[in-house]
């Protein structure tokens, strides 16, 4: 029998209401502005930062209909992608994309910067990919690189191997049955020239996914294996990532390798051009060995170490290019010595020039890895600026190529914990702290992190210089290193078969779609459609529908 004859559901409702009343402590929940002063401030900001046209409903009707007409006349391209350029913005979450486009507009003093678009956001086809790995809801850059470069998902911290290989199981990683073949190798077997560009160490997790098979991402050189206390001693005899780049088929046949990480390639008894020691304990100089690789007859190789050497190099006469521009990772764009290190744009441009020599086309992989590196330190401005640099590199690649024969894909490997919050008014500094918390009457920043090294007890941010590049934005949980996020990431595509990247799919689908578009690897075996008719067709073209849309627009005026 129910006590006092009161229905359980009614009693539960009363209890819930009392609990909510107690926990809110009498504070009425409001979503945005809660006083006349805030409302007036928002109006002033709108007058200063947005076009008056936005107050007119016809402006939005016209904008919507114009985009609709564009979509209705969108073309799908078929044929074969002779060239593929695959960009990864490491850690480039959707929140990073939104913040970066606002940041880009504000650095150019544009009004209405919320409507800015990064170069690849203008691509006609977009999708979402699921980034989890076999044994982890949240991916690292190693297992995610395995997914989008080999078409196989693996375990966290492993590269180029299936889920059969667990972390640090070096014996299993050397079993051919457990190794995943990189899409770079697919391209090489199809006769294409190949290249890898990154502003991280070229042996780091993301670029290593293009050529390595290893049970632990940190084993970049032999010393890394030796000092790993969790590694079995038998692993010390296995080829580290730098050795795999020089010794194994995929790595040694790359036409372009550019990035940082010089120290992983030469002995710890020697020093480089910057007077920094190498890290190898086996005494091998892998840079020298790379230069001595027996190439095809007449092929030329070049090794460069700084921006001036890269800029002065004759790319038309270079068949193989190795550029190592830093002892470890390259520098953030905002902090870099521009006379020493080339930008991501310049490396991308040089790579395309070297790779374009082949008749069979090429496959270029480019990583903007410093987005991720900055997020890990809660340095949001550096992360956003690096995302803008990636956008510039993509834009330059699009200028140097044709949509008719070049597929360009842009995505991220995983997200981060940065969020955009607080109902800031239009035109608010994306790096600022424009809103006041009603609970303590102190400002809070628009950008913040769920965790990371910047954690502090709540304090007044008013005097913080948030526009300094290395400013660390607030985090909620104190961790030495901010973590990745597990949400889906965006995919953007342009060129032949770009429409294959629409929808929501597993991250390992991406190289399979590239394989089909470029007729290389496993996708080359799948039956091809549409090519007999034409190289492109409109998704939907209807003059009657276009006329109807025009009539609707007139009626709405």
JSON list of C-alpha atoms in Angstrom, two decimals, residues 291-374:
[
{"chain": "A", "resi": 291, "resn": "UNK", "atom": "CA", "xyz": [71.10, 10.44, -48.98]},
{"chain": "A", "resi": 292, "resn": "UNK", "atom": "CA", "xyz": [72.92, 7.24, -49.94]},
{"chain": "A", "resi": 293, "resn": "UNK", "atom": "CA", "xyz": [69.79, 5.22, -50.78]},
{"chain": "A", "resi": 294, "resn": "UNK", "atom": "CA", "xyz": [70.16, 3.71, -54.24]},
{"chain": "A", "resi": 295, "resn": "UNK", "atom": "CA", "xyz": [67.49, 5.55, -56.24]},
{"chain": "A", "resi": 296, "resn": "UNK", "atom": "CA", "xyz": [66.33, 4.93, -59.77]},
{"chain": "A", "resi": 297, "resn": "UNK", "atom": "CA", "xyz": [68.77, 5.98, -62.45]},
{"chain": "A", "resi": 298, "resn": "UNK", "atom": "CA", "xyz": [69.28, 9.73, -62.60]},
{"chain": "A", "resi": 299, "resn": "UNK", "atom": "CA", "xyz": [67.12, 10.54, -59.55]},
{"chain": "A", "resi": 300, "resn": "UNK", "atom": "CA", "xyz": [68.35, 13.44, -57.44]},
{"chain": "A", "resi": 301, "resn": "UNK", "atom": "CA", "xyz": [68.08, 13.82, -53.66]},
{"chain": "A", "resi": 302, "resn": "UNK", "atom": "CA", "xyz": [68.29, 16.98, -51.54]},
{"chain": "A", "resi": 303, "resn": "UNK", "atom": "CA", "xyz": [68.54, 17.54, -47.79]},
{"chain": "A", "resi": 304, "resn": "UNK", "atom": "CA", "xyz": [67.66, 20.99, -46.38]},
{"chain": "A", "resi": 305, "resn": "UNK", "atom": "CA", "xyz": [67.68, 22.30, -42.82]},
{"chain": "A", "resi": 306, "resn": "UNK", "atom": "CA", "xyz": [66.33, 25.86, -42.94]},
{"chain": "A", "resi": 307, "resn": "UNK", "atom": "CA", "xyz": [63.93, 28.15, -44.78]},
{"chain": "A", "resi": 308, "resn": "UNK", "atom": "CA", "xyz": [66.52, 29.79, -47.02]},
{"chain": "A", "resi": 309, "resn": "UNK", "atom": "CA", "xyz": [67.75, 26.42, -48.30]},
{"chain": "A", "resi": 310, "resn": "UNK", "atom": "CA", "xyz": [64.19, 25.34, -49.04]},
{"chain": "A", "resi": 311, "resn": "UNK", "atom": "CA", "xyz": [63.31, 28.58, -50.81]},
{"chain": "A", "resi": 312, "resn": "UNK", "atom": "CA", "xyz": [66.45, 28.55, -52.95]},
{"chain": "A", "resi": 313, "resn": "UNK", "atom": "CA", "xyz": [66.14, 24.89, -53.94]},
{"chain": "A", "resi": 314, "resn": "UNK", "atom": "CA", "xyz": [65.27, 24.04, -57.54]},
{"chain": "A", "resi": 315, "resn": "UNK", "atom": "CA", "xyz": [62.20, 21.86, -57.00]},
{"chain": "A", "resi": 316, "resn": "UNK", "atom": "CA", "xyz": [61.92, 21.03, -60.70]},
{"chain": "A", "resi": 317, "resn": "UNK", "atom": "CA", "xyz": [65.24, 19.21, -60.53]},
{"chain": "A", "resi": 318, "resn": "UNK", "atom": "CA", "xyz": [64.60, 17.45, -57.22]},
{"chain": "A", "resi": 319, "resn": "UNK", "atom": "CA", "xyz": [63.17, 13.93, -57.12]},
{"chain": "A", "resi": 320, "resn": "UNK", "atom": "CA", "xyz": [63.57, 13.24, -53.39]},
{"chain": "A", "resi": 321, "resn": "UNK", "atom": "CA", "xyz": [63.49, 15.90, -50.68]},
{"chain": "A", "resi": 322, "resn": "UNK", "atom": "CA", "xyz": [64.24, 15.55, -46.97]},
{"chain": "A", "resi": 323, "resn": "UNK", "atom": "CA", "xyz": [63.77, 18.69, -44.89]},
{"chain": "A", "resi": 324, "resn": "UNK", "atom": "CA", "xyz": [64.36, 18.61, -41.13]},
{"chain": "A", "resi": 325, "resn": "UNK", "atom": "CA", "xyz": [64.00, 22.16, -39.84]},
{"chain": "A", "resi": 326, "resn": "UNK", "atom": "CA", "xyz": [64.21, 21.68, -36.07]},
{"chain": "A", "resi": 327, "resn": "UNK", "atom": "CA", "xyz": [65.80, 19.37, -33.54]},
{"chain": "A", "resi": 328, "resn": "UNK", "atom": "CA", "xyz": [62.36, 18.53, -32.15]},
{"chain": "A", "resi": 329, "resn": "UNK", "atom": "CA", "xyz": [58.98, 19.98, -33.13]},
{"chain": "A", "resi": 330, "resn": "UNK", "atom": "CA", "xyz": [58.92, 23.12, -35.23]},
{"chain": "A", "resi": 331, "resn": "UNK", "atom": "CA", "xyz": [57.90, 26.43, -33.63]},
{"chain": "A", "resi": 332, "resn": "UNK", "atom": "CA", "xyz": [54.45, 27.98, -33.37]},
{"chain": "A", "resi": 333, "resn": "UNK", "atom": "CA", "xyz": [53.79, 30.42, -36.19]},
{"chain": "A", "resi": 334, "resn": "UNK", "atom": "CA", "xyz": [53.43, 33.35, -33.78]},
{"chain": "A", "resi": 335, "resn": "UNK", "atom": "CA", "xyz": [56.71, 32.54, -32.05]},
{"chain": "A", "resi": 336, "resn": "UNK", "atom": "CA", "xyz": [58.83, 31.17, -34.90]},
{"chain": "A", "resi": 337, "resn": "UNK", "atom": "CA", "xyz": [62.08, 32.54, -36.24]},
{"chain": "A", "resi": 338, "resn": "UNK", "atom": "CA", "xyz": [60.85, 33.10, -39.79]},
{"chain": "A", "resi": 339, "resn": "UNK", "atom": "CA", "xyz": [64.39, 33.21, -41.18]},
{"chain": "A", "resi": 340, "resn": "UNK", "atom": "CA", "xyz": [65.09, 29.72, -39.83]},
{"chain": "A", "resi": 341, "resn": "UNK", "atom": "CA", "xyz": [61.87, 27.75, -40.22]},
{"chain": "A", "resi": 342, "resn": "UNK", "atom": "CA", "xyz": [59.57, 27.64, -43.25]},
{"chain": "A", "resi": 343, "resn": "UNK", "atom": "CA", "xyz": [55.84, 27.96, -42.69]},
{"chain": "A", "resi": 344, "resn": "UNK", "atom": "CA", "xyz": [53.36, 25.16, -43.25]},
{"chain": "A", "resi": 345, "resn": "UNK", "atom": "CA", "xyz": [52.24, 27.02, -46.37]},
{"chain": "A", "resi": 346, "resn": "UNK", "atom": "CA", "xyz": [55.78, 27.11, -47.77]},
{"chain": "A", "resi": 347, "resn": "UNK", "atom": "CA", "xyz": [56.40, 23.44, -47.04]},
{"chain": "A", "resi": 348, "resn": "UNK", "atom": "CA", "xyz": [53.10, 22.49, -48.68]},
{"chain": "A", "resi": 349, "resn": "UNK", "atom": "CA", "xyz": [53.92, 24.55, -51.75]},
{"chain": "A", "resi": 350, "resn": "UNK", "atom": "CA", "xyz": [57.41, 23.04, -52.10]},
{"chain": "A", "resi": 351, "resn": "UNK", "atom": "CA", "xyz": [56.04, 19.52, -51.66]},
{"chain": "A", "resi": 352, "resn": "UNK", "atom": "CA", "xyz": [53.46, 20.00, -54.41]},
{"chain": "A", "resi": 353, "resn": "UNK", "atom": "CA", "xyz": [56.14, 21.34, -56.75]},
{"chain": "A", "resi": 354, "resn": "UNK", "atom": "CA", "xyz": [58.39, 18.31, -56.17]},
{"chain": "A", "resi": 355, "resn": "UNK", "atom": "CA", "xyz": [55.56, 15.79, -56.40]},
{"chain": "A", "resi": 356, "resn": "UNK", "atom": "CA", "xyz": [53.94, 17.27, -59.51]},
{"chain": "A", "resi": 357, "resn": "UNK", "atom": "CA", "xyz": [56.69, 15.91, -61.76]},
{"chain": "A", "resi": 358, "resn": "UNK", "atom": "CA", "xyz": [55.15, 12.44, -62.04]},
{"chain": "A", "resi": 359, "resn": "UNK", "atom": "CA", "xyz": [52.76, 11.49, -64.86]},
{"chain": "A", "resi": 360, "resn": "UNK", "atom": "CA", "xyz": [50.78, 9.15, -62.59]},
{"chain": "A", "resi": 361, "resn": "UNK", "atom": "CA", "xyz": [50.00, 11.87, -60.05]},
{"chain": "A", "resi": 362, "resn": "UNK", "atom": "CA", "xyz": [50.80, 12.05, -56.37]},
{"chain": "A", "resi": 363, "resn": "UNK", "atom": "CA", "xyz": [49.54, 11.58, -52.82]},
{"chain": "A", "resi": 364, "resn": "UNK", "atom": "CA", "xyz": [50.57, 14.24, -50.29]},
{"chain": "A", "resi": 365, "resn": "UNK", "atom": "CA", "xyz": [49.81, 14.08, -46.57]},
{"chain": "A", "resi": 366, "resn": "UNK", "atom": "CA", "xyz": [50.10, 17.35, -44.59]},
{"chain": "A", "resi": 367, "resn": "UNK", "atom": "CA", "xyz": [49.72, 17.73, -40.83]},
{"chain": "A", "resi": 368, "resn": "UNK", "atom": "CA", "xyz": [49.19, 20.97, -38.93]},
{"chain": "A", "resi": 369, "resn": "UNK", "atom": "CA", "xyz": [50.20, 19.39, -35.64]},
{"chain": "A", "resi": 370, "resn": "UNK", "atom": "CA", "xyz": [50.79, 22.44, -33.48]},
{"chain": "A", "resi": 371, "resn": "UNK", "atom": "CA", "xyz": [47.04, 23.02, -33.05]},
{"chain": "A", "resi": 372, "resn": "UNK", "atom": "CA", "xyz": [47.06, 19.98, -30.81]},
{"chain": "A", "resi": 373, "resn": "UNK", "atom": "CA", "xyz": [50.28, 20.91, -29.05]},
{"chain": "A", "resi": 374, "resn": "UNK", "atom": "CA", "xyz": [48.92, 24.33, -28.05]}
]
